Tab-separated table of C-alpha atoms in Angstrom:
chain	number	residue	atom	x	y	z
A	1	UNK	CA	0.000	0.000	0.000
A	2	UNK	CA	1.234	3.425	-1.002
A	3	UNK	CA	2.128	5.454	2.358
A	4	UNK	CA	-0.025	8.866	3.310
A	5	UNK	CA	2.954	10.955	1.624
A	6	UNK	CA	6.362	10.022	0.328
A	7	UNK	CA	8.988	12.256	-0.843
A	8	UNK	CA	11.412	10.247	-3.319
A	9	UNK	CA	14.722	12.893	-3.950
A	10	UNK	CA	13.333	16.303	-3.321
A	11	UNK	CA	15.158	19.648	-3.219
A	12	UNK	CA	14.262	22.769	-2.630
A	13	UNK	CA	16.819	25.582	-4.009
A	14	UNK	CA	16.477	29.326	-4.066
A	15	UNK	CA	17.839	30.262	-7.102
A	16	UNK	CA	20.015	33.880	-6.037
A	17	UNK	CA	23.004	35.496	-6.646
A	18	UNK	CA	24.410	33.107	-4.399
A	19	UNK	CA	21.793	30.183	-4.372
A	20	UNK	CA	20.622	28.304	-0.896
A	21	UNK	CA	19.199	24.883	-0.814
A	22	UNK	CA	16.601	24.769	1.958
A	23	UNK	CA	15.903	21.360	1.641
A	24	UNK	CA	18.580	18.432	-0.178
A	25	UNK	CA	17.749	15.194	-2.269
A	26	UNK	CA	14.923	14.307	1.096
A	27	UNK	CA	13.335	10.861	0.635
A	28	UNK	CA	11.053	9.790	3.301
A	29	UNK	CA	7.691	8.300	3.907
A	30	UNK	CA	4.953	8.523	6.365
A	31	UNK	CA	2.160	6.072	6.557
A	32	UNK	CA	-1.528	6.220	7.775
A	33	UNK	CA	-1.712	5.589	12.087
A	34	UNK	CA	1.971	7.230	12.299
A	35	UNK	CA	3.460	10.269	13.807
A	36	UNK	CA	7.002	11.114	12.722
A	37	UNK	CA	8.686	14.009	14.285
A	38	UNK	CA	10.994	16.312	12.259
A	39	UNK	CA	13.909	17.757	14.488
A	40	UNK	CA	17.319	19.328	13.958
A	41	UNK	CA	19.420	22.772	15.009
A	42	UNK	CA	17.616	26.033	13.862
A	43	UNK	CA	17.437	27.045	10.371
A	44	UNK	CA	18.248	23.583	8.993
A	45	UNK	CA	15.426	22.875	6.798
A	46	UNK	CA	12.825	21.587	9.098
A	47	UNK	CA	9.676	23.994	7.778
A	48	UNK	CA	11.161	23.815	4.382
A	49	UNK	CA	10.656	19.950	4.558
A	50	UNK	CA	7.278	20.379	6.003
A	51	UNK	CA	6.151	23.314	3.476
A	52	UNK	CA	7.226	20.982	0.696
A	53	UNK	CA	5.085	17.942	1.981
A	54	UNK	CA	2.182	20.318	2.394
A	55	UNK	CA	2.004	21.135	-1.143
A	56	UNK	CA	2.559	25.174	0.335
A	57	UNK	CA	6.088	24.896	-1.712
A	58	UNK	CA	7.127	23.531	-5.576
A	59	UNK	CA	10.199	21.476	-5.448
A	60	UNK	CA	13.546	22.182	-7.912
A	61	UNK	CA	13.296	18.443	-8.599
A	62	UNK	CA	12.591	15.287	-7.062
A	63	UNK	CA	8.663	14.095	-6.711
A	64	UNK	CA	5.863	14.678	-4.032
A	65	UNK	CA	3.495	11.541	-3.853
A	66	UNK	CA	-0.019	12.331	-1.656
A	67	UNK	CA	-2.070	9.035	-1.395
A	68	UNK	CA	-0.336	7.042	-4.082
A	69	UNK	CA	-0.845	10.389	-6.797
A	70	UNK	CA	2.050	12.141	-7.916
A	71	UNK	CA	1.653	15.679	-7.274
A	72	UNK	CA	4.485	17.155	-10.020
A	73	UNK	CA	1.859	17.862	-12.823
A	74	UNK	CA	-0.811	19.747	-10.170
A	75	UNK	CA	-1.283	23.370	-11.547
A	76	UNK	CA	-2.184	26.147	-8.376
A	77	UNK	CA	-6.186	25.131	-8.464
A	78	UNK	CA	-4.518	21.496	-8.080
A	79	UNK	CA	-2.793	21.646	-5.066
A	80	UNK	CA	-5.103	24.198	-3.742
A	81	UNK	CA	-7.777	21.493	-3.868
A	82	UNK	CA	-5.271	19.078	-2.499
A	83	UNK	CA	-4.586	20.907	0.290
A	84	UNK	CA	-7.930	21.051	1.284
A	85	UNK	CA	-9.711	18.067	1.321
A	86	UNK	CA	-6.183	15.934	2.224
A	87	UNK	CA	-3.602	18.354	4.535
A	88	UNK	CA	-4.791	19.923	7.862
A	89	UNK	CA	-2.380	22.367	8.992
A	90	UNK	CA	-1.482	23.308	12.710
A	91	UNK	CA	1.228	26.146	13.182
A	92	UNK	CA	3.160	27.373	15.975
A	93	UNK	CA	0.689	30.631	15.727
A	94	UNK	CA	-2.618	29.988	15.805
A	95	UNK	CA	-3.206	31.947	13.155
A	96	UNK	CA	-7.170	32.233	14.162
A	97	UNK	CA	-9.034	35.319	12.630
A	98	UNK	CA	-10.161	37.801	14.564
A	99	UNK	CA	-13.406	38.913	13.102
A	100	UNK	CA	-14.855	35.226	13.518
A	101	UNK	CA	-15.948	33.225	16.754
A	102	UNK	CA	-13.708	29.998	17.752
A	103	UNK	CA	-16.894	28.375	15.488
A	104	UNK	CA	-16.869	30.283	12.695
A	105	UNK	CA	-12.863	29.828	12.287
A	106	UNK	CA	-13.247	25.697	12.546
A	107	UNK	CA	-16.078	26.659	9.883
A	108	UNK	CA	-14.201	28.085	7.390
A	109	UNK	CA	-12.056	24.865	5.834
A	110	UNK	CA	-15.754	23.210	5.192
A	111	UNK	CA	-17.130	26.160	3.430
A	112	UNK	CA	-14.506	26.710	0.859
A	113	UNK	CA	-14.377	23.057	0.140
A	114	UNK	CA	-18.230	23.302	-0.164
A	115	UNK	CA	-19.102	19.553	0.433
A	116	UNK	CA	-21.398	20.318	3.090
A	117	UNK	CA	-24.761	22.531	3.543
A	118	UNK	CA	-24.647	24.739	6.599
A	119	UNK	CA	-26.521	23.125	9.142
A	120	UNK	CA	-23.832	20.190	8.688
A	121	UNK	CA	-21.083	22.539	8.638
A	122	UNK	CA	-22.114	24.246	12.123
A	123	UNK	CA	-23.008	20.956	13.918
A	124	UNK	CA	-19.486	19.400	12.623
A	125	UNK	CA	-17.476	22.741	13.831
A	126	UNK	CA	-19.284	22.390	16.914
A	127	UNK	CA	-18.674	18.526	17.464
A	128	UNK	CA	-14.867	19.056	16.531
A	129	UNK	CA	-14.687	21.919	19.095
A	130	UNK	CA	-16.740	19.764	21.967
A	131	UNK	CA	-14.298	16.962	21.378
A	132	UNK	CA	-11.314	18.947	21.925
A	133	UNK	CA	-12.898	19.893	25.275
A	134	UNK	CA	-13.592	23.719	23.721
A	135	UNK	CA	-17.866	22.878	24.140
A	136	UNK	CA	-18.282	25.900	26.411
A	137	UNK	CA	-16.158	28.218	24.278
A	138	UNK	CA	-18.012	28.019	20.474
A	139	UNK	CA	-18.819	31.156	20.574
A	140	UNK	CA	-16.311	33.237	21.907
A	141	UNK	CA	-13.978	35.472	20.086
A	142	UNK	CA	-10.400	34.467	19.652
A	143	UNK	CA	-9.104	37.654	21.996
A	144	UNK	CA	-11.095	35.371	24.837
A	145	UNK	CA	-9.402	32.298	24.281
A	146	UNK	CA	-6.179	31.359	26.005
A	147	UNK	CA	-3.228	30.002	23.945
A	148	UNK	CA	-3.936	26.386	24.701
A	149	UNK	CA	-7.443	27.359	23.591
A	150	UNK	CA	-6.553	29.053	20.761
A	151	UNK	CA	-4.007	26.131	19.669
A	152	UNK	CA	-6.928	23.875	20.458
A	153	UNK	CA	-9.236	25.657	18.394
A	154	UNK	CA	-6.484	25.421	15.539
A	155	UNK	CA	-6.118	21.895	15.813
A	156	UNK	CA	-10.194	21.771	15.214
A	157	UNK	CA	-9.848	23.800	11.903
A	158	UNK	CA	-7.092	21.935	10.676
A	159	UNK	CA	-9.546	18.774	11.264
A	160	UNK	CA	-12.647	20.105	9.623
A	161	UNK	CA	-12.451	18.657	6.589
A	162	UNK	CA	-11.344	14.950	7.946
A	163	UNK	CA	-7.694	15.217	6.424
A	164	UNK	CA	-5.831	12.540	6.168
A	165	UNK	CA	-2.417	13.861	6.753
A	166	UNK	CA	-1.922	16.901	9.833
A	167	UNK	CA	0.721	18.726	9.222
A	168	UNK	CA	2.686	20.655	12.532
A	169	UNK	CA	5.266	23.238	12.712
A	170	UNK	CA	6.431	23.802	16.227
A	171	UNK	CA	2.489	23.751	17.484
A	172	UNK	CA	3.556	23.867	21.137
A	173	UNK	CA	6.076	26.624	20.773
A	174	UNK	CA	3.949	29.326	22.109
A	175	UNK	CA	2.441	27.519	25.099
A	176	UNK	CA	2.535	26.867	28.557
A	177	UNK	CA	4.162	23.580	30.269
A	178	UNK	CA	0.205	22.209	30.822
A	179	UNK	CA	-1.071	23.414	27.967
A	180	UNK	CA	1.770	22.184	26.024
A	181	UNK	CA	1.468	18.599	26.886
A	182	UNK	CA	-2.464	19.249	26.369
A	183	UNK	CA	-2.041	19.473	22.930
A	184	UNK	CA	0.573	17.027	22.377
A	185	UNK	CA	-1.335	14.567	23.240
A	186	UNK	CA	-3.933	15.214	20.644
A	187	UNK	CA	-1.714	15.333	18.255
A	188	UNK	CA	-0.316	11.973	19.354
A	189	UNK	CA	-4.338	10.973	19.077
A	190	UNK	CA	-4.551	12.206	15.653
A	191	UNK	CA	-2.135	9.238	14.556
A	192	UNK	CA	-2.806	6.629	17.304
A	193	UNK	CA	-6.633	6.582	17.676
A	194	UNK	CA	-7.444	8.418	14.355
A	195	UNK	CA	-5.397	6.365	12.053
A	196	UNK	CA	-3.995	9.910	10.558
A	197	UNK	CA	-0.521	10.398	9.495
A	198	UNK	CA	1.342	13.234	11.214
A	199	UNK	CA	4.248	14.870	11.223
A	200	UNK	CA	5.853	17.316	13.634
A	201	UNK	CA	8.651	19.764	13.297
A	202	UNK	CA	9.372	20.489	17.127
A	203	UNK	CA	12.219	21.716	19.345
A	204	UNK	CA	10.762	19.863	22.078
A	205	UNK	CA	12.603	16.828	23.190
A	206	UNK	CA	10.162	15.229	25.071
A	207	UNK	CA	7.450	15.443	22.864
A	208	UNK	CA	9.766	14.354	19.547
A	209	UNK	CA	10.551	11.392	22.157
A	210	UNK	CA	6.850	10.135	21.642
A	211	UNK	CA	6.455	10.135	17.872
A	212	UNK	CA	7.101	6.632	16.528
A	213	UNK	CA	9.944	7.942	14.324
A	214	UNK	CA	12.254	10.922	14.533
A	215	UNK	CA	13.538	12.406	11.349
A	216	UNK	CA	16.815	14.593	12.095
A	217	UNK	CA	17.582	17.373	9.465
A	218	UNK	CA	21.219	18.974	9.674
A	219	UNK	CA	21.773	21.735	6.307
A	220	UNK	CA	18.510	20.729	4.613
A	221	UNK	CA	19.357	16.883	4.362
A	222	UNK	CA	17.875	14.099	6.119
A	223	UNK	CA	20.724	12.366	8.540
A	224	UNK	CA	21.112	9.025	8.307
């Protein structure tokens, strides 16, 4: 069975006066149930990797396989769509707008990807929020959230289309000890319980210590 992404040779180069490669010849695969965690010193290609497997960046060369399709030929609609209805994205921000309700934000996902009518998209932002222990808080703007609640809300959004692959970039970065290890854990769920495949860039030991795999990148390569 093909794997939930696999990179086969991928770089990512900035062509410049003086050209940088972000990320070098990376090969790697992550399968359904799984949650690999990305690690490695500051600036060494960790995002890059993960921007590349989200579709968010073109490689130079090398090929991008999402559920057994290989994404080179996708024009921008393409892996707009992909994106989507496959990739749920959690970043070390929240990123939550301000001018919407912790509702409305989880909402948003399903109404661009227009498979559902309203009623189903409000009862499925509200179920997503209620599961992530956020019942009480539907309603409230994101200025009355706390970070874990904001993350948590995040984490809902990045959901609301049932993705298969959840995609995380230093998501407990800007949290508190407790709320940190809140929302590790649901990530961990996402893989374990869900069957989702995750990855994780994180500068956190002990949570890249609980992935099933650890992926160490050192000048935008993969270490053996």
């Amino acid at each position: 069975m093909p794997g939930a992404i696999r990179l086969d040779h991928v770089t990512r180069r900035l062509d410049a006066d003086v050209p940088v490669t972000l990320v070098d010849d990376a090969s790697l695969r992550i399968d359904a149930g799984e949650c690999v965690a990305i690690v490695g010193p500051s600036g060494s290609g960790k995002s890059s990797l993960l921007y590349l497997m989200g579709l968010l960046d073109q490689p130079t060369r090398g090929h991008i396989v999402l559920r057994g399709e290989d994404t080179a030929g996708y024009g921008d609609a393409e892996r707009a769509e992909a994106r989507l209805r496959a990739i749920g994205f959690v970043f070390q921000s929240h990123f939550l707008l301000p001018e919407f309700t912790a509702r409305e934000n989880v909402m948003l996902p399903m109404r661009r990807l227009g498979r559902l009518g309203e009623d189903a998209i409000h009862a499925r932002a509200g179920e997503l929020l209620a599961a992530l222990d956020l019942k009480t808080q539907c309603d409230k703007w994101p200025r009355q959230l706390s970070g874990g609640q904001s993350q948590r809300v995040a984490i809902a959004r990045a959901l609301a289309n049932d993705p298969m692959l959840i995609l995380a970039d230093e998501p407990t970065g800007n949290l508190d000890s407790v709320a940190s290890r809140t929302v590790q854990q649901i990530i961990l769920t996402l893989a374990h319980e869900q069957g989702r495949a995750v990855a994780v860039v994180t500068h956190d030991t002990s949570f890249a210590a609980q992935a099933d795999r650890r992926i160490r990148i050192v000048d935008g390569r993969i270490q053996p």
